[in-house]
Amino acid sequence: MEEKVGDDANRKHYGSALCWWLTVSVVAIFVVGAGVFTILTKFHHHSRSPQLSDINPKYVSSLELALQFFDVQKSGKVKNNRVWWRGDSGLKDGREENLDLSKGMYDAGDLVKFGFPMAFTATVLSWAILEYGHHMDAGKQLDYALDSLKWITDYLVNAHPFADILYIQVGDPEVDHNCWERPENMTEKRPVIQVNSSFPGTEVAAETAAALASASLVFKEINLTYSQILLEHAQQLFTFADTYKVSYSVSVPQVGKYYNSSGYEDELLWAGSWLYHATKDPSYLNYVKEKNENEFGSLGSVSWFSWDDKHAATQVLLSRVNFFGARDVPDAENLDLQKYRETAEILMCKLLPDSPTATTNRTKSSIPFFLKPFFQSMWIDLGGTVEPFATLGSFCVLSCSL
């Protein structure tokens, strides 16, 4: 994923990077893996609120540890942090541009803030809260999840000072990767990088729009004013992303060594889908349904959900609309959404072991080979023994049991 100087630094970096991406991947798999189940319910619609006594304490502990990792990654002036050994850091980030970019989260084991994967993290965390917030609340972890989400969205809002300017990176990766240090002890310069109308970055702007739109749904019933601020930024960023269609890897080629993008089409559909859910504005649904589904949708083609490819998650998200219908849109037009649903079902049927069309190309633990990077080295202590999570169904059980 990233280059490090020196073997020891490599081992440390990739160990931390693996931990970071395993954490984000677990949250991602929670959401998408339970897609077929969760699209049968609407956001925040549950028959009864779960109680702490209903929840396996080992699952609560696992969720607590996963969320605690976000506390470890926080930049800025920390307070009420569960990780006692983390202190203030990055307080001057953005100052040379008269911006407060002190918040946000560091990437993996280094001290760089990469906007593209950070925004993806916020989008997936928002979705997890929307689907499972009532379970997080029962396990007394919801407030921590909300705090971590706001820590990122506060940063993303500040990183978007004008409609067509978005700051996408803080820190120099080359300098950072040559020095392994605590963030509290940083003394090197912290340059910032932006995309704008002259040097656009469609996928990073669209992913940030998705993050802020999904987060606006999370905070809508908690802080309406903040929710509206997030949504306004999301709409501006989507317009910026769609108006100037250039990959950020082209405009800012140095990001190619770290988070190179394979294309921006999926991010545009992903952002449009979240904006439709956040606004119910039919123009966003028209964008993903009639204008761009055939060109951008990768319909009928199985892909996997990651920071670089949101096709599968977009298909699941739009399947919800297909199930329930879209407001002010004729039923005949809703049939177009069935293409997204059918593609999502192809993926699910390949993953679930008992499906008639399940892939047979699996490891001994029944993990599909194309999912192996997400599961490799992922272990959890269950019932006094250490067992690997062998199938996607295990994550469905975990997510639905919390």
Short mmCIF file of C-alpha atoms in Angstrom, two decimals:
data_model
loop_
_atom_site.label_atom_id
_atom_site.label_comp_id
_atom_site.label_asym_id
_atom_site.label_seq_id
_atom_site.Cartn_x
_atom_site.Cartn_y
_atom_site.Cartn_z
CA MET A 1 0.00 0.00 0.00
CA GLU A 2 2.71 2.45 0.93
CA GLU A 3 6.51 2.54 0.73
CA LYS A 4 8.70 2.71 3.80
CA VAL A 5 12.45 3.22 4.10
CA GLY A 6 14.30 0.47 5.93
CA ASP A 7 13.21 -3.06 6.81
CA ASP A 8 12.32 -2.23 10.42
CA ALA A 9 10.25 0.74 9.36
CA ASN A 10 8.57 -1.43 6.74
CA ARG A 11 7.58 -4.04 9.29
CA LYS A 12 6.25 -1.45 11.71
CA HIS A 13 4.39 0.47 9.03
CA TYR A 14 2.74 -2.50 7.40
CA GLY A 15 1.82 -3.98 10.76
CA SER A 16 0.09 -0.74 11.73
CA ALA A 17 -1.36 -0.33 8.26
CA LEU A 18 -2.80 -3.84 8.39
CA CYS A 19 -4.37 -3.09 11.76
CA TRP A 20 -5.91 0.14 10.40
CA TRP A 21 -7.34 -1.46 7.29
CA LEU A 22 -8.52 -4.54 9.14
CA THR A 23 -10.47 -2.22 11.44
CA VAL A 24 -12.01 -0.32 8.54
CA SER A 25 -12.56 -3.55 6.61
CA VAL A 26 -14.41 -5.12 9.54
CA VAL A 27 -16.78 -2.14 9.63
CA ALA A 28 -17.13 -2.32 5.84
CA ILE A 29 -17.86 -6.02 5.90
CA PHE A 30 -20.38 -5.53 8.72
CA VAL A 31 -22.30 -3.18 6.47
CA VAL A 32 -22.05 -4.82 3.07
CA GLY A 33 -22.03 -8.39 4.35
CA ALA A 34 -25.34 -7.85 6.02
CA GLY A 35 -26.71 -6.01 2.99
CA VAL A 36 -29.36 -8.49 1.97
CA PHE A 37 -30.68 -8.55 5.52
CA THR A 38 -30.50 -4.85 6.26
CA ILE A 39 -32.06 -3.59 3.05
CA LEU A 40 -35.27 -5.20 4.28
CA THR A 41 -35.41 -2.57 7.03
CA LYS A 42 -35.24 1.20 6.84
CA PHE A 43 -32.64 3.30 8.62
CA HIS A 44 -33.41 3.42 12.34
CA HIS A 45 -36.43 1.14 12.01
CA HIS A 46 -36.33 -1.71 14.53
CA SER A 47 -39.01 -3.69 16.28
CA ARG A 48 -37.51 -3.14 19.71
CA SER A 49 -34.40 -1.64 21.20
CA PRO A 50 -31.86 -4.28 22.21
CA GLN A 51 -30.68 -4.42 25.80
CA LEU A 52 -27.14 -4.97 27.05
CA SER A 53 -28.26 -8.31 28.47
CA ASP A 54 -29.17 -9.42 24.92
CA ILE A 55 -25.62 -9.02 23.65
CA ASN A 56 -22.73 -11.43 23.83
CA PRO A 57 -20.11 -9.59 25.92
CA LYS A 58 -17.32 -10.82 23.64
CA TYR A 59 -18.95 -9.00 20.74
CA VAL A 60 -19.24 -5.84 22.81
CA SER A 61 -15.56 -6.14 23.70
CA SER A 62 -14.64 -6.60 20.03
CA LEU A 63 -16.65 -3.53 19.03
CA GLU A 64 -15.10 -1.51 21.84
CA LEU A 65 -11.58 -2.43 20.70
CA ALA A 66 -12.39 -1.64 17.06
CA LEU A 67 -13.75 1.79 17.96
CA GLN A 68 -10.86 2.42 20.35
CA PHE A 69 -8.50 2.17 17.41
CA PHE A 70 -10.02 5.39 16.06
CA ASP A 71 -9.06 7.06 19.35
CA VAL A 72 -5.47 6.00 18.75
CA GLN A 73 -5.45 7.62 15.30
CA LYS A 74 -6.84 11.01 16.32
CA SER A 75 -4.96 14.19 15.55
CA GLY A 76 -5.61 17.49 17.29
CA LYS A 77 -6.34 18.49 20.84
CA VAL A 78 -7.59 15.31 22.42
CA LYS A 79 -9.99 15.26 25.35
CA ASN A 80 -11.87 12.49 27.11
CA ASN A 81 -9.80 10.04 25.11
CA ARG A 82 -9.94 6.40 26.20
CA VAL A 83 -6.33 5.94 25.12
CA TRP A 84 -4.51 7.57 28.01
CA TRP A 85 -1.09 7.65 26.35
CA ARG A 86 -2.26 9.80 23.40
CA GLY A 87 -1.79 13.55 23.74
CA ASP A 88 -2.25 16.67 21.62
CA SER A 89 -0.64 16.64 18.17
CA GLY A 90 -0.91 18.31 14.79
CA LEU A 91 -2.28 21.48 16.38
CA LYS A 92 -0.71 23.71 13.72
CA ASP A 93 -1.89 21.67 10.73
CA GLY A 94 -3.31 23.95 8.03
CA ARG A 95 -2.17 27.14 9.72
CA GLU A 96 -0.11 28.29 6.72
CA GLU A 97 -3.36 28.33 4.73
CA ASN A 98 -5.28 30.01 7.57
CA LEU A 99 -7.21 26.77 8.15
CA ASP A 100 -7.71 24.61 11.18
CA LEU A 101 -6.85 21.12 9.96
CA SER A 102 -5.78 19.91 13.40
CA LYS A 103 -8.48 17.25 13.65
CA GLY A 104 -8.91 14.25 11.40
CA MET A 105 -7.07 10.97 11.76
CA TYR A 106 -3.62 9.78 10.89
CA ASP A 107 -3.25 7.07 8.31
CA ALA A 108 -2.21 3.61 9.51
CA GLY A 109 1.06 3.82 11.45
CA ASP A 110 2.28 7.08 9.97
CA LEU A 111 1.38 10.68 10.69
CA VAL A 112 0.02 11.75 7.30
CA LYS A 113 -3.62 12.66 6.82
CA PHE A 114 -4.78 11.26 3.48
CA GLY A 115 -8.20 12.68 2.64
CA PHE A 116 -9.35 9.94 0.27
CA PRO A 117 -9.22 6.93 2.63
CA MET A 118 -10.18 9.10 5.61
CA ALA A 119 -13.39 10.18 3.88
CA PHE A 120 -14.10 6.56 2.97
CA THR A 121 -13.69 5.63 6.64
CA ALA A 122 -16.24 8.29 7.61
CA THR A 123 -18.74 7.07 5.01
CA VAL A 124 -18.53 3.46 6.16
CA LEU A 125 -18.65 4.44 9.83
CA SER A 126 -21.75 6.54 9.13
CA TRP A 127 -23.44 3.61 7.41
CA ALA A 128 -22.55 1.30 10.29
CA ILE A 129 -24.09 3.76 12.76
CA LEU A 130 -27.23 4.16 10.64
CA GLU A 131 -27.73 0.40 10.43
CA TYR A 132 -26.46 -0.71 13.84
CA GLY A 133 -26.45 2.40 16.00
CA HIS A 134 -29.17 0.94 18.24
CA HIS A 135 -26.94 -2.08 18.88
CA MET A 136 -23.92 0.15 19.53
CA ASP A 137 -26.05 2.10 21.98
CA ALA A 138 -27.07 -1.06 23.80
CA GLY A 139 -23.38 -1.94 24.11
CA LYS A 140 -22.62 1.59 25.36
CA GLN A 141 -20.39 2.30 22.35
CA LEU A 142 -22.56 4.63 20.26
CA ASP A 143 -21.23 7.85 21.77
CA TYR A 144 -17.68 6.78 20.98
CA ALA A 145 -18.63 6.00 17.38
CA LEU A 146 -20.36 9.37 17.01
CA ASP A 147 -17.38 11.17 18.50
CA SER A 148 -14.96 9.49 16.08
CA LEU A 149 -17.22 10.26 13.13
CA LYS A 150 -17.51 13.93 14.08
CA TRP A 151 -13.75 14.09 14.58
CA ILE A 152 -13.37 13.26 10.90
CA THR A 153 -16.27 15.33 9.56
CA ASP A 154 -15.11 18.43 11.46
CA TYR A 155 -11.80 18.05 9.64
CA LEU A 156 -13.45 17.48 6.24
CA VAL A 157 -15.64 20.57 6.62
CA ASN A 158 -12.60 22.70 7.48
CA ALA A 159 -10.72 21.15 4.54
CA HIS A 160 -13.41 22.53 2.20
CA PRO A 161 -13.15 26.32 2.60
CA PHE A 162 -14.57 27.13 -0.86
CA ALA A 163 -16.97 25.35 -3.21
CA ASP A 164 -14.23 24.28 -5.63
CA ILE A 165 -11.28 23.83 -3.25
CA LEU A 166 -10.68 20.76 -1.11
CA TYR A 167 -7.54 20.07 0.90
CA ILE A 168 -6.78 16.38 0.49
CA GLN A 169 -3.52 15.80 2.38
CA VAL A 170 -1.58 17.07 5.38
CA GLY A 171 2.05 16.05 5.78
CA ASP A 172 4.86 14.91 3.50
CA PRO A 173 4.80 11.09 3.20
CA GLU A 174 8.45 10.90 2.12
CA VAL A 175 9.65 12.86 5.14
CA ASP A 176 7.20 11.13 7.45
CA HIS A 177 8.17 7.63 6.35
CA ASN A 178 11.84 8.35 6.98
CA CYS A 179 11.19 9.09 10.64
CA TRP A 180 9.27 6.82 13.00
CA GLU A 181 8.03 8.97 15.86
CA ARG A 182 5.17 9.75 18.19
CA PRO A 183 2.75 12.33 16.77
CA GLU A 184 3.10 14.34 19.98
CA ASN A 185 6.82 14.80 19.14
CA MET A 186 6.49 15.98 15.51
CA THR A 187 8.73 18.89 14.55
CA GLU A 188 8.89 18.58 10.74
CA LYS A 189 6.95 20.84 8.38
CA ARG A 190 3.42 19.74 7.54
CA PRO A 191 2.66 20.86 3.96
CA VAL A 192 -0.91 20.64 2.65
CA ILE A 193 -2.17 19.62 -0.79
CA GLN A 194 -5.41 20.74 -2.41
CA VAL A 195 -7.51 19.93 -5.46
CA ASN A 196 -9.33 22.77 -7.21
CA SER A 197 -10.91 23.71 -10.52
CA SER A 198 -7.47 23.93 -12.18
CA PHE A 199 -6.23 20.66 -10.69
CA PRO A 200 -9.41 18.67 -9.93
CA GLY A 201 -9.77 15.45 -8.01
CA THR A 202 -13.09 13.86 -8.83
CA GLU A 203 -12.89 10.72 -6.69
CA VAL A 204 -11.62 12.41 -3.53
CA ALA A 205 -14.19 15.21 -3.85
CA ALA A 206 -16.99 12.70 -4.50
CA GLU A 207 -15.93 10.45 -1.63
CA THR A 208 -15.84 13.45 0.70
CA ALA A 209 -19.33 14.35 -0.51
CA ALA A 210 -20.48 10.80 0.30
CA ALA A 211 -18.92 11.03 3.76
CA LEU A 212 -20.62 14.31 4.61
CA ALA A 213 -23.98 13.30 3.12
CA SER A 214 -24.08 10.01 5.04
CA ALA A 215 -22.92 11.74 8.23
CA SER A 216 -25.67 14.35 7.79
CA LEU A 217 -28.16 11.49 8.17
CA VAL A 218 -26.43 10.31 11.34
CA PHE A 219 -26.55 13.74 12.97
CA LYS A 220 -29.97 14.77 11.66
CA GLU A 221 -31.78 13.81 14.86
CA ILE A 222 -28.89 14.76 17.13
CA ASN A 223 -27.79 18.19 15.86
CA LEU A 224 -29.90 19.48 12.97
CA THR A 225 -27.78 22.59 12.43
CA TYR A 226 -24.60 20.53 12.10
CA SER A 227 -26.39 18.06 9.84
CA GLN A 228 -27.40 20.87 7.50
CA ILE A 229 -23.83 22.18 7.40
CA LEU A 230 -22.57 18.72 6.43
CA LEU A 231 -25.21 18.39 3.72
CA GLU A 232 -24.43 21.80 2.23
CA HIS A 233 -20.76 20.91 1.92
CA ALA A 234 -21.67 17.51 0.47
CA GLN A 235 -23.80 19.06 -2.27
CA GLN A 236 -21.11 21.59 -3.18
CA LEU A 237 -18.46 18.89 -3.32
CA PHE A 238 -20.60 16.65 -5.51
CA THR A 239 -21.13 19.50 -7.96
CA PHE A 240 -17.38 20.17 -7.94
CA ALA A 241 -16.59 16.48 -8.51
CA ASP A 242 -19.10 16.10 -11.33
CA THR A 243 -18.21 19.37 -13.07
CA TYR A 244 -14.47 18.72 -13.26
CA LYS A 245 -14.04 15.05 -14.08
CA VAL A 246 -10.33 14.42 -13.65
CA SER A 247 -8.77 11.76 -11.45
CA TYR A 248 -6.91 13.14 -8.47
CA SER A 249 -4.10 10.70 -9.30
CA VAL A 250 -3.64 12.68 -12.53
CA SER A 251 -3.89 16.15 -10.99
CA VAL A 252 -1.72 15.22 -8.00
CA PRO A 253 0.50 12.42 -9.30
CA GLN A 254 2.47 12.05 -6.07
CA VAL A 255 -0.57 10.44 -4.41
CA GLY A 256 -0.13 7.52 -6.79
CA LYS A 257 2.53 5.98 -4.55
CA TYR A 258 0.12 5.80 -1.63
CA TYR A 259 -3.59 5.84 -2.51
CA ASN A 260 -3.70 5.68 -6.27
CA SER A 261 -7.20 5.66 -7.70
CA SER A 262 -8.34 3.18 -10.34
CA GLY A 263 -11.16 5.49 -11.47
CA TYR A 264 -13.70 8.02 -10.28
CA GLU A 265 -16.93 6.60 -11.73
CA ASP A 266 -17.81 4.54 -8.66
CA GLU A 267 -17.28 7.48 -6.30
CA LEU A 268 -19.67 9.65 -8.34
CA LEU A 269 -22.42 7.02 -8.11
CA TRP A 270 -21.64 6.40 -4.43
CA ALA A 271 -21.90 10.11 -3.61
CA GLY A 272 -25.06 10.54 -5.69
CA SER A 273 -26.66 7.60 -3.91
CA TRP A 274 -25.92 8.99 -0.46
CA LEU A 275 -27.12 12.44 -1.48
CA TYR A 276 -30.39 10.96 -2.65
CA HIS A 277 -30.86 9.23 0.70
CA ALA A 278 -29.95 12.43 2.54
CA THR A 279 -32.12 14.81 0.48
CA LYS A 280 -34.70 12.67 -1.36
CA ASP A 281 -34.02 15.00 -4.29
CA PRO A 282 -34.97 12.98 -7.41
CA SER A 283 -32.21 14.64 -9.43
CA TYR A 284 -29.63 12.60 -7.53
CA LEU A 285 -31.56 9.41 -8.18
CA ASN A 286 -31.80 10.34 -11.84
CA TYR A 287 -28.03 10.84 -11.86
CA VAL A 288 -27.31 7.30 -10.69
CA LYS A 289 -30.25 5.66 -12.43
CA GLU A 290 -30.77 7.11 -15.87
CA LYS A 291 -27.79 9.29 -16.66
CA ASN A 292 -24.84 7.17 -15.56
CA GLU A 293 -25.80 3.65 -14.49
CA ASN A 294 -24.67 1.95 -17.70
CA GLU A 295 -21.44 3.92 -18.04
CA PHE A 296 -20.41 4.03 -14.37
CA GLY A 297 -22.35 1.26 -12.65
CA SER A 298 -20.31 -1.84 -13.54
CA LEU A 299 -23.66 -3.61 -13.76
CA GLY A 300 -23.50 -7.39 -13.93
CA SER A 301 -19.84 -7.38 -12.93
CA VAL A 302 -18.82 -8.61 -9.48
CA SER A 303 -16.44 -6.38 -7.55
CA TRP A 304 -15.51 -5.95 -3.91
CA PHE A 305 -15.90 -3.01 -1.55
CA SER A 306 -12.75 -1.08 -0.65
CA TRP A 307 -11.45 2.47 -0.34
CA ASP A 308 -10.79 2.38 -4.09
CA ASP A 309 -13.90 0.57 -5.36
CA LYS A 310 -17.41 1.39 -4.11
CA HIS A 311 -19.41 -0.41 -6.81
CA ALA A 312 -20.62 -3.26 -4.60
CA ALA A 313 -21.68 -0.96 -1.77
CA THR A 314 -23.44 1.40 -4.17
CA GLN A 315 -25.38 -1.52 -5.61
CA VAL A 316 -26.49 -2.55 -2.12
CA LEU A 317 -27.40 1.02 -1.19
CA LEU A 318 -29.52 1.45 -4.31
CA SER A 319 -31.13 -1.94 -3.78
CA ARG A 320 -32.81 -0.37 -0.77
CA VAL A 321 -34.48 2.14 -3.05
CA ASN A 322 -35.54 -0.64 -5.41
CA PHE A 323 -37.15 -2.54 -2.54
CA PHE A 324 -39.05 0.38 -1.07
CA GLY A 325 -39.59 2.59 -4.11
CA ALA A 326 -38.45 6.16 -4.59
CA ARG A 327 -40.45 9.19 -3.58
CA ASP A 328 -42.03 11.09 -6.49
CA VAL A 329 -40.58 8.64 -9.03
CA PRO A 330 -42.96 6.45 -11.10
CA ASP A 331 -42.79 2.71 -10.48
CA ALA A 332 -41.80 2.11 -14.09
CA GLU A 333 -38.67 4.20 -13.66
CA ASN A 334 -37.87 2.42 -10.40
CA LEU A 335 -37.45 -0.74 -12.44
CA ASP A 336 -34.15 0.66 -13.70
CA LEU A 337 -32.81 0.29 -10.18
CA GLN A 338 -33.35 -3.44 -10.38
CA LYS A 339 -30.11 -3.68 -12.37
CA TYR A 340 -28.20 -2.51 -9.31
CA ARG A 341 -30.13 -4.95 -7.12
CA GLU A 342 -29.46 -7.86 -9.48
CA THR A 343 -25.73 -7.13 -9.48
CA ALA A 344 -25.69 -6.94 -5.68
CA GLU A 345 -27.45 -10.29 -5.54
CA ILE A 346 -24.83 -11.84 -7.84
CA LEU A 347 -22.12 -10.82 -5.37
CA MET A 348 -24.05 -12.06 -2.34
CA CYS A 349 -24.77 -15.39 -3.99
CA LYS A 350 -21.10 -15.87 -4.80
CA LEU A 351 -20.14 -15.20 -1.19
CA LEU A 352 -22.68 -17.27 0.74
CA PRO A 353 -21.35 -20.86 0.87
CA ASP A 354 -24.72 -22.60 0.51
CA SER A 355 -25.81 -20.56 -2.50
CA PRO A 356 -26.29 -22.56 -5.74
CA THR A 357 -23.93 -20.10 -7.47
CA ALA A 358 -21.38 -19.82 -4.65
CA THR A 359 -17.80 -19.58 -5.84
CA THR A 360 -15.82 -22.78 -5.34
CA ASN A 361 -12.51 -20.96 -5.52
CA ARG A 362 -12.02 -20.84 -1.74
CA THR A 363 -9.38 -21.38 0.90
CA LYS A 364 -9.49 -24.33 3.30
CA SER A 365 -11.39 -22.08 5.70
CA SER A 366 -14.02 -21.43 3.01
CA ILE A 367 -12.92 -17.86 2.31
CA PRO A 368 -13.36 -16.87 -1.36
CA PHE A 369 -9.89 -16.18 -2.74
CA PHE A 370 -10.83 -12.70 -3.92
CA LEU A 371 -11.73 -11.86 -0.28
CA LYS A 372 -8.61 -13.37 1.23
CA PRO A 373 -6.75 -10.04 1.70
CA PHE A 374 -9.59 -8.82 3.95
CA PHE A 375 -9.50 -11.90 6.16
CA GLN A 376 -5.82 -12.77 6.22
CA SER A 377 -4.43 -12.66 9.75
CA MET A 378 -7.80 -11.58 11.14
CA TRP A 379 -8.38 -13.56 14.35
CA ILE A 380 -10.59 -13.15 17.35
CA ASP A 381 -10.81 -14.94 20.68
CA LEU A 382 -14.12 -16.77 20.97
CA GLY A 383 -15.07 -19.01 23.86
CA GLY A 384 -11.56 -19.38 25.16
CA THR A 385 -10.13 -20.56 21.84
CA VAL A 386 -8.71 -18.67 18.91
CA GLU A 387 -10.67 -19.22 15.71
CA PRO A 388 -10.51 -17.48 12.34
CA PHE A 389 -13.57 -15.81 10.98
CA ALA A 390 -13.89 -18.14 8.03
CA THR A 391 -16.85 -16.83 6.05
CA LEU A 392 -18.75 -13.67 5.36
CA GLY A 393 -21.62 -15.24 7.26
CA SER A 394 -19.57 -14.97 10.45
CA PHE A 395 -19.51 -11.23 10.04
CA CYS A 396 -23.23 -11.19 9.32
CA VAL A 397 -23.81 -13.05 12.58
CA LEU A 398 -21.51 -10.70 14.45
CA SER A 399 -23.11 -7.57 13.06
CA CYS A 400 -26.66 -8.82 13.55
CA SER A 401 -25.97 -10.08 17.06
CA LEU A 402 -24.58 -6.84 18.46
#
